[in-house]
JSON list of C-alpha atoms in Angstrom, two decimals:
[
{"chain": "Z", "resi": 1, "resn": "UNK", "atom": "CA", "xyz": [11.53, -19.75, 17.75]},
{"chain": "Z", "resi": 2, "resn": "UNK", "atom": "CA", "xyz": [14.36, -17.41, 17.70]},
{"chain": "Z", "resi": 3, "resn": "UNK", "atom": "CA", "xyz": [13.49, -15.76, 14.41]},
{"chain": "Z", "resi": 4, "resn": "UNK", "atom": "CA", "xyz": [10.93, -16.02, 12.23]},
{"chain": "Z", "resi": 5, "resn": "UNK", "atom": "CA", "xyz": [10.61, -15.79, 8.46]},
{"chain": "Z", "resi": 6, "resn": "UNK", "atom": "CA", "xyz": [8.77, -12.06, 7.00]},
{"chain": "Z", "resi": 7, "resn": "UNK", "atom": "CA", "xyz": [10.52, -11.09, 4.18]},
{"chain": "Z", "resi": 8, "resn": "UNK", "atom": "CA", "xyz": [11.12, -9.60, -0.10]},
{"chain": "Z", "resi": 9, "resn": "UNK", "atom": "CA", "xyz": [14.10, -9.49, -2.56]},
{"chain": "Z", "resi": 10, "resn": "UNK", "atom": "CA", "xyz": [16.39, -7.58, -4.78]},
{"chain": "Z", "resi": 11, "resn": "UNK", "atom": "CA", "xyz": [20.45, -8.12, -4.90]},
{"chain": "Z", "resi": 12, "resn": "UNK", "atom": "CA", "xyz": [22.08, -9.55, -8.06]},
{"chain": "Z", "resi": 13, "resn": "UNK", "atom": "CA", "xyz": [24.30, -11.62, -5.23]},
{"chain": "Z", "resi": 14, "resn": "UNK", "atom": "CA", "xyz": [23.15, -14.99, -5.13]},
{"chain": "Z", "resi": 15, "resn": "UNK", "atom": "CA", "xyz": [24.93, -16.84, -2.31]},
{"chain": "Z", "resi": 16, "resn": "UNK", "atom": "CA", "xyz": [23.26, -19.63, -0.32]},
{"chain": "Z", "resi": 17, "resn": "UNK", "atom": "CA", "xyz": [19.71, -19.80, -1.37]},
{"chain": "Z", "resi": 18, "resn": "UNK", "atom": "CA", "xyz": [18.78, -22.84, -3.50]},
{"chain": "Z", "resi": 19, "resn": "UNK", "atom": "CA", "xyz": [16.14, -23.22, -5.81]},
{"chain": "Z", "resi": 20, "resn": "UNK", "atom": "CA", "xyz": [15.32, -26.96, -6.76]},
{"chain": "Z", "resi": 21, "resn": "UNK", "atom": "CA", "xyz": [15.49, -27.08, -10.52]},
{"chain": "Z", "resi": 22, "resn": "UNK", "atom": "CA", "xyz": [13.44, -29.85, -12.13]},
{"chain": "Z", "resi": 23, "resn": "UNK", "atom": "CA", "xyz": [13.31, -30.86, -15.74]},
{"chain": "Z", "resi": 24, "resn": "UNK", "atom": "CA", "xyz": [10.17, -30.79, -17.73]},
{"chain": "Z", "resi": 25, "resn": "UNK", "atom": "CA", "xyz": [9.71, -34.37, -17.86]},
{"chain": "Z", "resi": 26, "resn": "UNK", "atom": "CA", "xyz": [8.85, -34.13, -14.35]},
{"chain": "Z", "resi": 27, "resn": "UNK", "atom": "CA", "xyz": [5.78, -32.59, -15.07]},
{"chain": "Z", "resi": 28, "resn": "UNK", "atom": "CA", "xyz": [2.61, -33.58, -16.35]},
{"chain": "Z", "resi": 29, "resn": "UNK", "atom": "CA", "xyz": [2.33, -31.09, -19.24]},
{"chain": "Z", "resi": 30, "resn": "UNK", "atom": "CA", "xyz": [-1.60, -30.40, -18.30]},
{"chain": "Z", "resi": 31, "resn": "UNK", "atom": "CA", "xyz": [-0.35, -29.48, -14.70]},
{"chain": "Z", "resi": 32, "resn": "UNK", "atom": "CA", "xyz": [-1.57, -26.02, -14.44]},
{"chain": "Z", "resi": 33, "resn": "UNK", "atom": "CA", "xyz": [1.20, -25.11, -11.62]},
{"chain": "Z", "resi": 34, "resn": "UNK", "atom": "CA", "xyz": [3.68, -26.07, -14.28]},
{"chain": "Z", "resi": 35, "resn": "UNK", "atom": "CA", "xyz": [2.08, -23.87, -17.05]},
{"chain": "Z", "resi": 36, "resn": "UNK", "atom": "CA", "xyz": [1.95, -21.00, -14.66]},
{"chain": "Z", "resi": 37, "resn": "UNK", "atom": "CA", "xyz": [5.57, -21.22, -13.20]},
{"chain": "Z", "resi": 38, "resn": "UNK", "atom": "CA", "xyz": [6.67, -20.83, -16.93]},
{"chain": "Z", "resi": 39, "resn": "UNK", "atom": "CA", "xyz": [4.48, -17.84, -17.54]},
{"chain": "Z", "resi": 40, "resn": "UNK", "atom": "CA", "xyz": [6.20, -16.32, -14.42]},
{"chain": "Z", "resi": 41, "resn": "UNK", "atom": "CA", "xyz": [9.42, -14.05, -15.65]},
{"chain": "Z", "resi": 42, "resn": "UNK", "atom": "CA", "xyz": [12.73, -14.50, -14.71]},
{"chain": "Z", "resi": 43, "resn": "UNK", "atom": "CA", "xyz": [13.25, -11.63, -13.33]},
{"chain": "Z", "resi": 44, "resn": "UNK", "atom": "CA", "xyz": [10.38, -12.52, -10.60]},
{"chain": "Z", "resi": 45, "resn": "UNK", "atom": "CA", "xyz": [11.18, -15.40, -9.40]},
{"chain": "Z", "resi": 46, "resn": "UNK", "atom": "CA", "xyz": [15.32, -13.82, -9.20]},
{"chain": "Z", "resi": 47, "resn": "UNK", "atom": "CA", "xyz": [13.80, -10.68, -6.91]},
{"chain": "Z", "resi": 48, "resn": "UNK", "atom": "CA", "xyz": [12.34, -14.20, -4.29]},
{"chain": "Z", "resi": 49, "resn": "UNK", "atom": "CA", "xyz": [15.54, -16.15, -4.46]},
{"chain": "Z", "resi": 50, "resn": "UNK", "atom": "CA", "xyz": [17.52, -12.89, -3.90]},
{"chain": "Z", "resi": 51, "resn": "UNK", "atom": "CA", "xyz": [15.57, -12.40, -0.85]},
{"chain": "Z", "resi": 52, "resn": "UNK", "atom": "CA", "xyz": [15.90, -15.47, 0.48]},
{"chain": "Z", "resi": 53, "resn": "UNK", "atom": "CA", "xyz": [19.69, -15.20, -0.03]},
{"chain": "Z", "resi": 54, "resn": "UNK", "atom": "CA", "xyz": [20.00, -11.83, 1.58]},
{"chain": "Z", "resi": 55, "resn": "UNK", "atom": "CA", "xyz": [17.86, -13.26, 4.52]},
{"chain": "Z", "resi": 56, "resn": "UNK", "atom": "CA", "xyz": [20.48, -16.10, 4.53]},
{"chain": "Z", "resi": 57, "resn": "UNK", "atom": "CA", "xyz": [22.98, -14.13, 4.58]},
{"chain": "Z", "resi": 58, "resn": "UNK", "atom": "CA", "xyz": [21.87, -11.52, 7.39]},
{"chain": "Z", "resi": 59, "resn": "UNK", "atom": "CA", "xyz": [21.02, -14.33, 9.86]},
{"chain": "Z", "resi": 60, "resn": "UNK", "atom": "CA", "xyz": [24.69, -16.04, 9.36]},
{"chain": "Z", "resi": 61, "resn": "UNK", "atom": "CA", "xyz": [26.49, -12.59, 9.86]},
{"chain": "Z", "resi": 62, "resn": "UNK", "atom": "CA", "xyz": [23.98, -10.32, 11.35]},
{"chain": "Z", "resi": 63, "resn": "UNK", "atom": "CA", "xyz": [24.36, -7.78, 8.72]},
{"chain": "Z", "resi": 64, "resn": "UNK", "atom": "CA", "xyz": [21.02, -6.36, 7.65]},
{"chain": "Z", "resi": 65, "resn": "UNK", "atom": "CA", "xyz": [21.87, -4.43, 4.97]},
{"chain": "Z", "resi": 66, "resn": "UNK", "atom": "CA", "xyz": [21.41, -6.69, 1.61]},
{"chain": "Z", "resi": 67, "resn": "UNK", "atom": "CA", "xyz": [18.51, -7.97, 3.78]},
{"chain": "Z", "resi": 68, "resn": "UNK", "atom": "CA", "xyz": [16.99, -4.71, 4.13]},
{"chain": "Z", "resi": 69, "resn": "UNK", "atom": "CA", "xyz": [17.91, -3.40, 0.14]},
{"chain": "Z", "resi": 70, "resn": "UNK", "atom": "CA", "xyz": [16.14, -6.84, -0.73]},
{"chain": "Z", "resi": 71, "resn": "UNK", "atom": "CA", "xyz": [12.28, -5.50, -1.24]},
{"chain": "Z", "resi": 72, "resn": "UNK", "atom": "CA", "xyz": [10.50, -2.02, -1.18]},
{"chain": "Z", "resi": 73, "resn": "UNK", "atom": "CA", "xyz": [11.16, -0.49, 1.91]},
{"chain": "Z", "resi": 74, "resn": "UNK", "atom": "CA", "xyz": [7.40, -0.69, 3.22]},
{"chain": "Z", "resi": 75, "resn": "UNK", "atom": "CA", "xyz": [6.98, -4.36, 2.75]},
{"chain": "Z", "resi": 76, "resn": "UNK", "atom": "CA", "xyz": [5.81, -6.50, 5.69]},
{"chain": "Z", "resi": 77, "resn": "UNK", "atom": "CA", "xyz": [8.69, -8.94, 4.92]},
{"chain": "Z", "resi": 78, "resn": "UNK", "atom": "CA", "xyz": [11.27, -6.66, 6.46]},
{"chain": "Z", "resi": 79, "resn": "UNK", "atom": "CA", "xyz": [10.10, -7.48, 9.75]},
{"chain": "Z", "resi": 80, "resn": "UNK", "atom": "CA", "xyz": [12.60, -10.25, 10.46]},
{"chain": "Z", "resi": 81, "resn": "UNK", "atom": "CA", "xyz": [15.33, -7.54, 10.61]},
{"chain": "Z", "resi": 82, "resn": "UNK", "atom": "CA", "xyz": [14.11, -6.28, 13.74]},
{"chain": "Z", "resi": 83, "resn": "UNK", "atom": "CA", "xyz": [14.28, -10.08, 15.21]},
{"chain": "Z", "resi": 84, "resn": "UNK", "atom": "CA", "xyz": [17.78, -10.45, 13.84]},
{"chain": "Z", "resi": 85, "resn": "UNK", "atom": "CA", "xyz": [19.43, -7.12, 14.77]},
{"chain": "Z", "resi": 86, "resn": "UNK", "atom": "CA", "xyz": [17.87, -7.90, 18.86]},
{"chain": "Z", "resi": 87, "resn": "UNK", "atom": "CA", "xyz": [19.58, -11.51, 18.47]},
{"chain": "Z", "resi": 88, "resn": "UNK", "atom": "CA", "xyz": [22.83, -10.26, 17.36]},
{"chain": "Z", "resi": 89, "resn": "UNK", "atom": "CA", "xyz": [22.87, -8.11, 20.21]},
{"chain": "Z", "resi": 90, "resn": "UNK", "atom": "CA", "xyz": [23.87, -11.05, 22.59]},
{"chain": "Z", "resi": 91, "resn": "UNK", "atom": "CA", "xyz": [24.27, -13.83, 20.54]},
{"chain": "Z", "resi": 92, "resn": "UNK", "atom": "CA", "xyz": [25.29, -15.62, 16.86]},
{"chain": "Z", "resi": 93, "resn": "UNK", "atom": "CA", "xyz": [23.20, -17.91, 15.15]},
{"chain": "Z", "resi": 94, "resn": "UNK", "atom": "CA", "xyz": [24.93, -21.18, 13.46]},
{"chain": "Z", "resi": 95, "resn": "UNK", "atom": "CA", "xyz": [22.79, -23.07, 10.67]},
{"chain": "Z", "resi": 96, "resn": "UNK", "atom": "CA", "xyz": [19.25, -22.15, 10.44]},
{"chain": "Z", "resi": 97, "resn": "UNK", "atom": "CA", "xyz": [19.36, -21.41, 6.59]},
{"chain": "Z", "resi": 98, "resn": "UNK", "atom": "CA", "xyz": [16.27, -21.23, 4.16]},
{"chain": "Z", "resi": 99, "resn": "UNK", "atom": "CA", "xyz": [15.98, -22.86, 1.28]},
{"chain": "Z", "resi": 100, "resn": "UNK", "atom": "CA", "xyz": [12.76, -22.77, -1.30]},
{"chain": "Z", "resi": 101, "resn": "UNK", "atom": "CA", "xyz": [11.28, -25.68, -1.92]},
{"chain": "Z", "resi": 102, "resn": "UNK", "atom": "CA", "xyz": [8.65, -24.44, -4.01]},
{"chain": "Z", "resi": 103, "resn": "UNK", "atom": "CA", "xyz": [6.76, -21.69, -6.01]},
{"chain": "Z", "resi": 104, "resn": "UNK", "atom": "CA", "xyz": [3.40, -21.82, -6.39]},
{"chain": "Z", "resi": 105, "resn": "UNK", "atom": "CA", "xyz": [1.70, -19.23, -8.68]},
{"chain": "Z", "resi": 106, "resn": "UNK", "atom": "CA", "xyz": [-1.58, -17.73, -7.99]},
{"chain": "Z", "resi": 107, "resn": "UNK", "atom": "CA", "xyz": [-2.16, -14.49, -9.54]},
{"chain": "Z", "resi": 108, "resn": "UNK", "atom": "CA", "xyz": [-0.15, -13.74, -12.68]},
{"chain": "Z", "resi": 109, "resn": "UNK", "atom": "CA", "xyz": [-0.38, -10.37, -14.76]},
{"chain": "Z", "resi": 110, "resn": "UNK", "atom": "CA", "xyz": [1.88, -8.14, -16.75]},
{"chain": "Z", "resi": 111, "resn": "UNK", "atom": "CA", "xyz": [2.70, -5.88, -14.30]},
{"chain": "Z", "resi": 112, "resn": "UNK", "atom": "CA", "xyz": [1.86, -7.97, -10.71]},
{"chain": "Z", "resi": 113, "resn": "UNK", "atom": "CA", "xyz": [2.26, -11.68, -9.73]},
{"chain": "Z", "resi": 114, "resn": "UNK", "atom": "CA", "xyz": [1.21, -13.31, -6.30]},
{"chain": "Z", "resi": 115, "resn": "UNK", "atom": "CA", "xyz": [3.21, -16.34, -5.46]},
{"chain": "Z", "resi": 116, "resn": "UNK", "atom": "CA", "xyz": [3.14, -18.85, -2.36]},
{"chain": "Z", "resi": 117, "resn": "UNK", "atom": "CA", "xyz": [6.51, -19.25, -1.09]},
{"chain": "Z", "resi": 118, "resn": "UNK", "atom": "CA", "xyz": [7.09, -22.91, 0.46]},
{"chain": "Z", "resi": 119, "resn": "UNK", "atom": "CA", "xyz": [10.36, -22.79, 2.60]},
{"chain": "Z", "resi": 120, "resn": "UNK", "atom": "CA", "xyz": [12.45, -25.26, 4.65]},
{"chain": "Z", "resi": 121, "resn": "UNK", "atom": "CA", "xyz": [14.66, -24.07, 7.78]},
{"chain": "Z", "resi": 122, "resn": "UNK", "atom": "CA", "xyz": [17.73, -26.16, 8.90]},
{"chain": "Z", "resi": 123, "resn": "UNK", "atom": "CA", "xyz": [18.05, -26.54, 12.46]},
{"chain": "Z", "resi": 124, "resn": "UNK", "atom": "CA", "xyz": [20.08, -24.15, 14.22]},
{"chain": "Z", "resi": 125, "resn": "UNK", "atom": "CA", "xyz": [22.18, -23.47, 17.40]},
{"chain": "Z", "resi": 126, "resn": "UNK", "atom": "CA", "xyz": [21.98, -20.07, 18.91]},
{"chain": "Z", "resi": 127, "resn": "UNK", "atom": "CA", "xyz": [25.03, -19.24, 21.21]},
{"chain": "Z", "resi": 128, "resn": "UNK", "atom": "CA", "xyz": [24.22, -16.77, 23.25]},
{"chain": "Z", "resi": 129, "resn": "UNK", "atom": "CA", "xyz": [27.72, -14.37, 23.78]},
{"chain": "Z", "resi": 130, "resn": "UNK", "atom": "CA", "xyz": [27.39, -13.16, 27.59]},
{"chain": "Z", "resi": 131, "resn": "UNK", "atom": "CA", "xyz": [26.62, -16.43, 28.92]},
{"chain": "Z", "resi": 132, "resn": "UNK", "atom": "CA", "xyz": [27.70, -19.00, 26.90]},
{"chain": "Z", "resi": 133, "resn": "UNK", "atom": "CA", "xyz": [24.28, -20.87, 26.41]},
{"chain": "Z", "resi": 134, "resn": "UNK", "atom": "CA", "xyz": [23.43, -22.91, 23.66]},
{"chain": "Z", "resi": 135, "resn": "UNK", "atom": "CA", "xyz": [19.93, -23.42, 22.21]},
{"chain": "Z", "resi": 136, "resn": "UNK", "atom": "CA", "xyz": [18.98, -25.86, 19.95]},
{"chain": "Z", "resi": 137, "resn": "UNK", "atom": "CA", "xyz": [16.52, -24.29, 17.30]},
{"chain": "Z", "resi": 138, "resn": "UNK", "atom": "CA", "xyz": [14.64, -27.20, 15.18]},
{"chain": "Z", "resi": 139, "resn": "UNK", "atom": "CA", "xyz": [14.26, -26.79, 11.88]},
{"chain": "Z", "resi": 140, "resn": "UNK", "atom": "CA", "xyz": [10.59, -25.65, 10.38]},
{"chain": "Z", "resi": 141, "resn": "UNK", "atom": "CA", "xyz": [8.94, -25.76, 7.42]},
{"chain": "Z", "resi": 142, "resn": "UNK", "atom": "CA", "xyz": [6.88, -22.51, 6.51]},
{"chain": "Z", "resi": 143, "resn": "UNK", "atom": "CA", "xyz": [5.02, -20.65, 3.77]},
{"chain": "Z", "resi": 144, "resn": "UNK", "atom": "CA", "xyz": [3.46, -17.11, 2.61]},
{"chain": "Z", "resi": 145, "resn": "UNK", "atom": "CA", "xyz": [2.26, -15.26, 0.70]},
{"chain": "Z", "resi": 146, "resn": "UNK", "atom": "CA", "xyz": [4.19, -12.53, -1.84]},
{"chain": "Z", "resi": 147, "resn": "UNK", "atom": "CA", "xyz": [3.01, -9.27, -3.88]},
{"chain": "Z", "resi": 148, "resn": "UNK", "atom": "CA", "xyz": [5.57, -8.86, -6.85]},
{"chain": "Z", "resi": 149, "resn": "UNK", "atom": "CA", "xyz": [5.37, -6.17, -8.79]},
{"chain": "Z", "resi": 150, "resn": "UNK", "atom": "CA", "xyz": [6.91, -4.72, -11.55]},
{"chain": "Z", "resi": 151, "resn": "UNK", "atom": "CA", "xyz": [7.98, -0.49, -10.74]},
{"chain": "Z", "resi": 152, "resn": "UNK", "atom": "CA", "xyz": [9.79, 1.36, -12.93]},
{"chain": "Z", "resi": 153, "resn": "UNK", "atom": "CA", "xyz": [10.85, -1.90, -14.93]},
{"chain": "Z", "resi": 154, "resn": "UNK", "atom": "CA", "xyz": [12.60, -3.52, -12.08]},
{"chain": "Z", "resi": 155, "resn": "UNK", "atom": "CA", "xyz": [10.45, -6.39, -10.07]},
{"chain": "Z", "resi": 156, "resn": "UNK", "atom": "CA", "xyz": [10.21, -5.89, -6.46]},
{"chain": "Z", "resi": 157, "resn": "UNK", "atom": "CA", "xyz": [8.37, -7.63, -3.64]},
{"chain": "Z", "resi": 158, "resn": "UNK", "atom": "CA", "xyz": [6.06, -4.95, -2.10]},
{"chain": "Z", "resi": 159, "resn": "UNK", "atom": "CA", "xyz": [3.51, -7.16, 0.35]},
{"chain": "Z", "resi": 160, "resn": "UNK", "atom": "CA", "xyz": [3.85, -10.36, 2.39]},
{"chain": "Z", "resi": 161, "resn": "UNK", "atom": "CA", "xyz": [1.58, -12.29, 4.27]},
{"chain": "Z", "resi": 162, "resn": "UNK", "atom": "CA", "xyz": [4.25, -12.67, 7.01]}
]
């Protein structure tokens, strides 16, 4: 693949990313995902869609900088910046967006909450500027892992698995 998915959360402009909203008759009230999700504060699960937005956003323009504002600066899911600044070099991605598909709470405390992140990619077609070549990039489903934590009363992602 051209670029991978590694990355955190934190502008207040939401653009493409979607999060599928379900009613609560769509859950079995004793599902313990469910109860968890609610326990989970807004503000949280904002900080993961805002990353996946500014991610969006710097793979259909090649502009890093919402991407790279989007979790502390030492988190391992800044690394697809690095991908996306060498591909913008030479070429423009079309498509390829992210969209969650679901949450999944495992570790949930005042002040820290560990989530899976379950993600779909779209497929994609990479033009490459300097010789006109077009790759077809299929779209991938993909997961990991994310450290949230609460710093100074503001929610930030600070760890990835990717």
């Amino acid at each position: 693949g051209v670029f991978s998915l590694t990355g955190c959360a934190q502008n207040s402009n939401i653009e493409g990313a979607k999060f599928p909203i379900q009613s609560p008759r769509s859950f079995d009230v004793s599902d313990a995902t469910f109860e968890l999700l609610q326990e989970i504060p807004a503000e949280a699960i904002t900080v993961v869609v805002e990353y996946v937005d500014a991610l969006n956003f710097a793979l259909d323009t090649g502009d890093l900088r919402r991407f790279n504002k989007s979790a502390k600066s030492s988190c391992t899911c800044l690394k697809p910046a690095m991908g996306i600044e060498e591909l913008y070099r030479d070429a423009v991605v079309v498509g390829g967006r992210y969209e969650i598909t679901q949450l999944k709470p495992i570790l949930i405390s005042e002040d820290q909450i560990t989530l899976q992140l379950f993600l779909e990619r779209s497929n994609a077609l990479q033009l490459n500027l300097k010789n006109g070549v077009a790759l077809k990039i299929p779209g991938v489903a993909s997961n990991a892992t994310l450290e949230i934590e609460q710093i100074q009363n503001n929610w930030q992602i600070t760890s990835s698995s990717l």
